[in-house]
XYZ file of C-alpha atoms in Angstrom:
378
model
C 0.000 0.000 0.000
C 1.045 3.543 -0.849
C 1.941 5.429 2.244
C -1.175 8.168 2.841
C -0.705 11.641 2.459
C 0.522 14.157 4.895
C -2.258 16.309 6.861
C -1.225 19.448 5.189
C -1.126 17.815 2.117
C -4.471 16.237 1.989
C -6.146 19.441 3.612
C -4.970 21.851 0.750
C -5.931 19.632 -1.732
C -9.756 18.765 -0.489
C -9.733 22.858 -0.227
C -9.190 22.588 -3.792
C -11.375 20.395 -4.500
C -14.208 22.340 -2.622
C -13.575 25.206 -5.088
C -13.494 23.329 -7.868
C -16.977 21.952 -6.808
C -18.258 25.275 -5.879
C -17.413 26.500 -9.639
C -16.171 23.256 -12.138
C -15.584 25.997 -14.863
C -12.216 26.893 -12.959
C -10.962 23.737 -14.450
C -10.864 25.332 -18.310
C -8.002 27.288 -17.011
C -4.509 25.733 -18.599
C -2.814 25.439 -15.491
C -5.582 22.844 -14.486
C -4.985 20.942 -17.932
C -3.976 17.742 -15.986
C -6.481 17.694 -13.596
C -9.055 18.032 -16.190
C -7.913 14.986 -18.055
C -7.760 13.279 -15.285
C -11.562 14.336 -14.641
C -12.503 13.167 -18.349
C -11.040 9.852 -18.440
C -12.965 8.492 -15.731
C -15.970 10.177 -17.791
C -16.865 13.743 -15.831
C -17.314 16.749 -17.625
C -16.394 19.930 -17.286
C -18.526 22.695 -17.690
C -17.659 25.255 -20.279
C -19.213 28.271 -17.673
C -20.168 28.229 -14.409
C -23.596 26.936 -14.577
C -25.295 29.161 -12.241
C -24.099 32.214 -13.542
C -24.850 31.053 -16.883
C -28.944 30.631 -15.485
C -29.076 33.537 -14.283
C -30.688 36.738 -16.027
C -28.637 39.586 -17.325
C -30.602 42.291 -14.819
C -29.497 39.542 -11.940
C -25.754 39.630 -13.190
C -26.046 42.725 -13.298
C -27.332 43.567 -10.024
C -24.563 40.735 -8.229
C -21.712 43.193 -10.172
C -22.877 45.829 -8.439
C -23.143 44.423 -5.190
C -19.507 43.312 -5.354
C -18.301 46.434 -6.554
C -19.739 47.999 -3.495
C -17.447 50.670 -2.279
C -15.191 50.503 0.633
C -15.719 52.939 3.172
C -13.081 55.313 2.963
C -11.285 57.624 5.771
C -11.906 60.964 6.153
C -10.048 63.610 4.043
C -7.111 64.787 6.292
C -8.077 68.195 6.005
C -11.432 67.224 7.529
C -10.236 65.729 10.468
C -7.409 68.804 11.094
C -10.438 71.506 10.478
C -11.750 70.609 14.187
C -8.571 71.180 15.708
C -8.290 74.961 16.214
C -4.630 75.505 18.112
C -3.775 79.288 19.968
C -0.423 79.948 17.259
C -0.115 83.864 18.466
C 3.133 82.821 20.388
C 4.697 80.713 17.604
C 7.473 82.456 15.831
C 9.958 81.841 12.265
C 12.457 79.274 13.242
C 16.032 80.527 13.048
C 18.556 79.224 10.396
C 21.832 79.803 11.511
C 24.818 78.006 11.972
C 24.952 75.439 14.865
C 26.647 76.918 17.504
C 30.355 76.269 18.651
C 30.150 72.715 21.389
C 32.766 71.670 23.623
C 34.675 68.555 22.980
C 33.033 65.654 25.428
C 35.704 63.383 25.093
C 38.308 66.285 26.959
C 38.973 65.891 30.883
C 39.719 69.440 31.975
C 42.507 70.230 34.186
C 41.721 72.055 37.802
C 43.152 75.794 35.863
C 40.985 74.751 33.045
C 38.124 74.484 35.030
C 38.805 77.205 37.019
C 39.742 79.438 33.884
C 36.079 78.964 32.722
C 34.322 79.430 36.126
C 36.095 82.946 35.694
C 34.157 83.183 31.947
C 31.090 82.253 33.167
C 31.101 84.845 35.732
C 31.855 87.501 33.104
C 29.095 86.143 30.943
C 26.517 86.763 33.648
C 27.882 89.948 34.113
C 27.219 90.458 30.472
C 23.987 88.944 31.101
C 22.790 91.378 33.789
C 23.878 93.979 31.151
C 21.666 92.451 28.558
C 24.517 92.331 26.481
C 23.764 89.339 24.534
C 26.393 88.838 22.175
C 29.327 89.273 24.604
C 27.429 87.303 27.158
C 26.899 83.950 24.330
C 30.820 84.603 23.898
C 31.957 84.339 27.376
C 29.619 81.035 27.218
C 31.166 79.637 24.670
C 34.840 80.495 25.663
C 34.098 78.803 29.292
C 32.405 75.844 27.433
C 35.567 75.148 25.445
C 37.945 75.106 28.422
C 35.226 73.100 30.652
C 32.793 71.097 27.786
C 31.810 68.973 30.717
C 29.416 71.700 32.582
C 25.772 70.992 31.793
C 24.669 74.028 33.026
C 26.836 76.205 30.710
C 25.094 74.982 27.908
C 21.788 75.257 29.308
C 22.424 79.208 30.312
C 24.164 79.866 26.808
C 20.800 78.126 25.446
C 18.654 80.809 27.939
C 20.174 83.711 26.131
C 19.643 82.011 22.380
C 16.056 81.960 23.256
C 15.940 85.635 24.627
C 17.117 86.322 21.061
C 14.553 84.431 19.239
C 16.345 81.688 18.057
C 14.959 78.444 19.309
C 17.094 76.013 17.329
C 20.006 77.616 18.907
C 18.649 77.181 22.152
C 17.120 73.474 21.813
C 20.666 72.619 20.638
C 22.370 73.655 24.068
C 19.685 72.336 25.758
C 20.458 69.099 24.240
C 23.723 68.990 25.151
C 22.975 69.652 28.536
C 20.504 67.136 28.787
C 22.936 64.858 27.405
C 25.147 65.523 30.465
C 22.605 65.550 33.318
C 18.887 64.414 32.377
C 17.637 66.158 35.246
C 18.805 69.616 34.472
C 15.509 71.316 35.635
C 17.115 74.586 33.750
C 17.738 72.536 30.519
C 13.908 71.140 30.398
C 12.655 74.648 31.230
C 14.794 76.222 28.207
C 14.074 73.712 25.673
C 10.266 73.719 26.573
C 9.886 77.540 25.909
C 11.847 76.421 22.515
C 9.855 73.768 21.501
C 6.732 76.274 22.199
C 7.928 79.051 19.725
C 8.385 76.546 17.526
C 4.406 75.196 17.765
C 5.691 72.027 19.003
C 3.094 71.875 22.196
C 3.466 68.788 22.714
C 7.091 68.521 23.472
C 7.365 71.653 25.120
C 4.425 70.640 27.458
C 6.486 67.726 28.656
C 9.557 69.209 28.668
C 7.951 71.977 31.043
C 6.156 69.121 33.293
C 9.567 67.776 33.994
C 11.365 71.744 34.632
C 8.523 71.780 37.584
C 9.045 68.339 38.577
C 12.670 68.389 39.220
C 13.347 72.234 40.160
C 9.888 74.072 40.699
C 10.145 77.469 38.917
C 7.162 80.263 38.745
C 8.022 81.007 35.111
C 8.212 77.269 34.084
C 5.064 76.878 35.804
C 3.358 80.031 33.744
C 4.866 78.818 30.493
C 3.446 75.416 30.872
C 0.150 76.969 31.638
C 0.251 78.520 28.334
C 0.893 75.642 26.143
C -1.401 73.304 27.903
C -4.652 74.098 25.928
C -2.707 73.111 22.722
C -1.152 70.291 23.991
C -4.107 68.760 25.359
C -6.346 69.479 22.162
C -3.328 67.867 20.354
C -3.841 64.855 22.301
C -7.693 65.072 22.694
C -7.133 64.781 18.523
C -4.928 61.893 18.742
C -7.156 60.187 20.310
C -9.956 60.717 18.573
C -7.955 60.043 14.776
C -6.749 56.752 16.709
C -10.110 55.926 17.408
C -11.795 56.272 13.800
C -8.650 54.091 12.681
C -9.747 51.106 15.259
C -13.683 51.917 14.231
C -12.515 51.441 10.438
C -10.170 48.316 11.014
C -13.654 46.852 12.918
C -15.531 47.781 10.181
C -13.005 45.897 8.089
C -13.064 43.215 9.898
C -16.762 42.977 10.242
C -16.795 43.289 6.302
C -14.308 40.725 5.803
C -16.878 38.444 8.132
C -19.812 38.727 5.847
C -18.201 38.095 2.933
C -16.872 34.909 4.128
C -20.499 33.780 5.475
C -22.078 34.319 2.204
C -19.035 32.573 -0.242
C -19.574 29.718 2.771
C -23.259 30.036 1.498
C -23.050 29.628 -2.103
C -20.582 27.075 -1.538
C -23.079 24.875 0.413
C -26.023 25.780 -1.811
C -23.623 24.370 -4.711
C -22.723 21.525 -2.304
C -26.704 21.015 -2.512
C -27.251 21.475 -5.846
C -24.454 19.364 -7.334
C -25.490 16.059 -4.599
C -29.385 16.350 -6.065
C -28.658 17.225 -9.734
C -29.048 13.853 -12.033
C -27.152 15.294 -15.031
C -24.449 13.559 -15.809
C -21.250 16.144 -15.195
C -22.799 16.482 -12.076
C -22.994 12.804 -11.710
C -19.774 12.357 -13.430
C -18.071 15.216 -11.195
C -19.457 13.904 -8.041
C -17.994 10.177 -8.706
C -14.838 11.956 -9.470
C -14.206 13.578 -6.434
C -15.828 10.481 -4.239
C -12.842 8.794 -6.056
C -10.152 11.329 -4.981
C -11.027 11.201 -1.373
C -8.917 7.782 -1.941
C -5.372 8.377 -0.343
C -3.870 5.355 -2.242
C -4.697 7.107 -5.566
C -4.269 10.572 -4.725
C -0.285 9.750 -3.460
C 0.277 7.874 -7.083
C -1.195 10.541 -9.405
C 1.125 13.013 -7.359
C 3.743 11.194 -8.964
C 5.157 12.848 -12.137
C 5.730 9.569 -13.831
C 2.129 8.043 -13.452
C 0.828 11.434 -14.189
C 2.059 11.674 -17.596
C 1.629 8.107 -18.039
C -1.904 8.922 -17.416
C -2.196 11.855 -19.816
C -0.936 9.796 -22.578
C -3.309 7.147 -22.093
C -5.920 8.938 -22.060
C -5.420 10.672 -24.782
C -4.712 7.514 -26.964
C -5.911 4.549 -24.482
C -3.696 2.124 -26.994
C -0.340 4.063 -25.894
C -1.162 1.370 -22.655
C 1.155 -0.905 -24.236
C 4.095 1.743 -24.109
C 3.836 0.737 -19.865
C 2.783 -3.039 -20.128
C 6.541 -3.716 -18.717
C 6.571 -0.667 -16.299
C 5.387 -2.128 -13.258
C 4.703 1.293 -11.368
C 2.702 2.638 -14.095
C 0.686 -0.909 -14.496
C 0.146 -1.327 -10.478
C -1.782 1.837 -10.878
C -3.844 0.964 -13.724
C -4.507 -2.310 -12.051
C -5.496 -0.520 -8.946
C -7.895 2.246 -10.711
C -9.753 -0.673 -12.353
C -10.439 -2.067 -9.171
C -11.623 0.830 -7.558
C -14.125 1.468 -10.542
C -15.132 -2.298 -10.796
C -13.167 -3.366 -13.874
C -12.605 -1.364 -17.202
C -16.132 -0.394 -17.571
C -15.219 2.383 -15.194
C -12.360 3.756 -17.245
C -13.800 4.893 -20.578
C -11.850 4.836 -23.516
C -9.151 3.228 -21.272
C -8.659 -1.170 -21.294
C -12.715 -1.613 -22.609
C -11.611 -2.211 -25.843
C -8.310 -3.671 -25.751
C -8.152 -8.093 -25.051
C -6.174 -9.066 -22.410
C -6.582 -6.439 -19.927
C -9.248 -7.105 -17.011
C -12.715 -5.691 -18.147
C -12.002 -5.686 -21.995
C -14.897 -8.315 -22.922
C -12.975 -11.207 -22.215
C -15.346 -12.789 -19.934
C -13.720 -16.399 -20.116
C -10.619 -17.055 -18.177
C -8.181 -20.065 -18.125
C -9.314 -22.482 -15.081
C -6.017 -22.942 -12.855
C -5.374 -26.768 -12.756
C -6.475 -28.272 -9.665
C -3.733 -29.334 -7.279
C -2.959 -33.538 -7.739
C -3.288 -34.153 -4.445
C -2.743 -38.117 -4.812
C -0.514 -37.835 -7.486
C 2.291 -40.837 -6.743
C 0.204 -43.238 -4.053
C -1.218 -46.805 -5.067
């Protein structure tokens, strides 16, 4: 006995079949050429169209092409869902294009002058400071960050002044730096936030003013993160709400996807009925067909590529049979369909016409001699 087929193997092709039963027409494509031989020489037939579409009206076609083209709901226009989301931009300001600013070199261990040395800067930049004189003070900054690039709060002062002057990109660049060195820098988060704000990034700069109060509580931070908190939380509100409609529309989806399977599992049983109660015979035909694949035994042979093109010949010229009479392989199989089917009479056009093959007409056989049992004794 042939071994059986593997699970996966067996399941994919009964799938197969199941299509091929819901709509036999499928088999008139040319990739299906061998399985629709196979089909006709144990006498099915294969419809030329599918024939329930083929009974049905025009109007009805017409009506089931519409239904299937039936639109997929669609997202809102992006423009639609930012028109709802009205944001306070009074405060926002151009963003500044120059230059990235002069950094310290991380990798360099000052030396105790070195640091000292730019202690001595940064005291004449605050002086500078107090003077509002901006440009000297950002160049006493950046003098004491070269000699000492390991300060975090240098960076985060020089980035104060940037933002005084309107430049935010300046400032968010210190202010990275500094948070590079020491995450907590209250003075950092506070700088950057205000940055991130004149930039109309509310979302950022409400978090980055959160953490300014959380670490080092400051009355301005506080004030500044009062002012961006409307935006940020109507940002959010709207993130929510856009990341809702997309879960609504994958449910939707899903639901969609649902319904269409229940109806093609539908048709297929209606076809299921219809082709177990027609009498026609390529339903008839069809339907003995695929009883007869459910065989393991026969399904694991015709998977071979030998027997199948053994079997294509044959069929297409039953006498090319005595090509194989001496290929035991190819025979076992013929010998093994016949019995299935009850002799040649179930293989049209196969052994019914040719002597000496089982089925062919030859209905007399040679009586075996019967055994001498006494042969030799008195």
């Amino acid at each position: 006995m042939s071994p059986a087929l593997k699970p996966d193997v067996q399941k994919e092709m009964e799938s197969f079949f199941h299509v091929c039963m819901a709509n036999p027409s499928i088999l008139n494509q040319p990739e299906y050429s061998t399985v629709k031989t196979f089909i006709e020489f144990f006498g099915g037939q294969i419809p030329k169209v599918n024939q329930q579409e083929n009974n049905e009206s025009p109007s009805k076609q017409s009506e089931d092409a519409n239904i299937s083209k039936e639109p997929e709901p669609q997202s809102e226009p992006e423009s639609e869902e930012e028109s709802d989301l009205e944001l306070d931009m009074s405060a926002v300001i151009e963003p500044d294009t120059d230059a990235p600013q002069k950094m310290g070199n991380l990798t360099l261990q000052p030396t105790e002058e070195e640091i000292a040395e730019s202690q001595a800067k940064r005291s004449e930049a605050v002086s500078a400071f107090i003077e509002k004189d901006y440009e000297k003070a950002i160049e006493l900054y950046t003098e004491a960050i070269i000699l000492n690039p390991q300060a975090a709060l240098l960076y985060a002062k020089r980035g104060q002044i940037f933002l005084i002057l309107n430049k935010p990109n300046a400032c968010i660049r210190d202010c990275d730096r500094a948070l590079e060195l020491n995450p907590d820098s209250a003075a950092a988060h506070k700088f950057r936030g205000r940055a991130n704000y004149l930039l109309g990034k509310f979302e950022e700069a409400a978090n980055d003013l959160r953490l300014a109060c959380k670490f080092d509580f400051d009355e301005q931070a506080d004030e500044w993160l009062r002012e961006v908190t409307p935006n940020a939380r109507k940002i959010e509100e709207h993130k929510r709400k856009k990341e809702r409609k997309i879960q609504e529309k994958l449910e939707r989806e899903r639901q969609e996807r649902l319904r269409k399977a229940r109806e093609s599992a539908k048709i297929y049983e209606e076809n299921t009925r219809t082709s177990q109660t027609d009498s026609s015979g390529d339903t008839a035909g069809m339907g003995d067909f695929y009883k007869f694949l459910n065989d393991p035994d026969v399904l694991q042979a015709f998977m071979d590529p030998e027997v199948a093109e053994a079997f294509k010949e044959i069929s297409t010229n039953p006498t090319n049979i005595l090509k194989y009479q001496s290929n035991p392989k190819i025979m076992a199989f013929i010998n093994k369909m016949a019995s299935k089917f009850g002799g040649a009479g179930g293989f049209p056009g196969m052994m019914g016409g040719m002597p000496g093959f089982p089925g062919a007409g030859n209905t007399q056989t040679t009586p075996k001699p019967k055994p001498q049992d006494d042969v030799g004794l008195d």
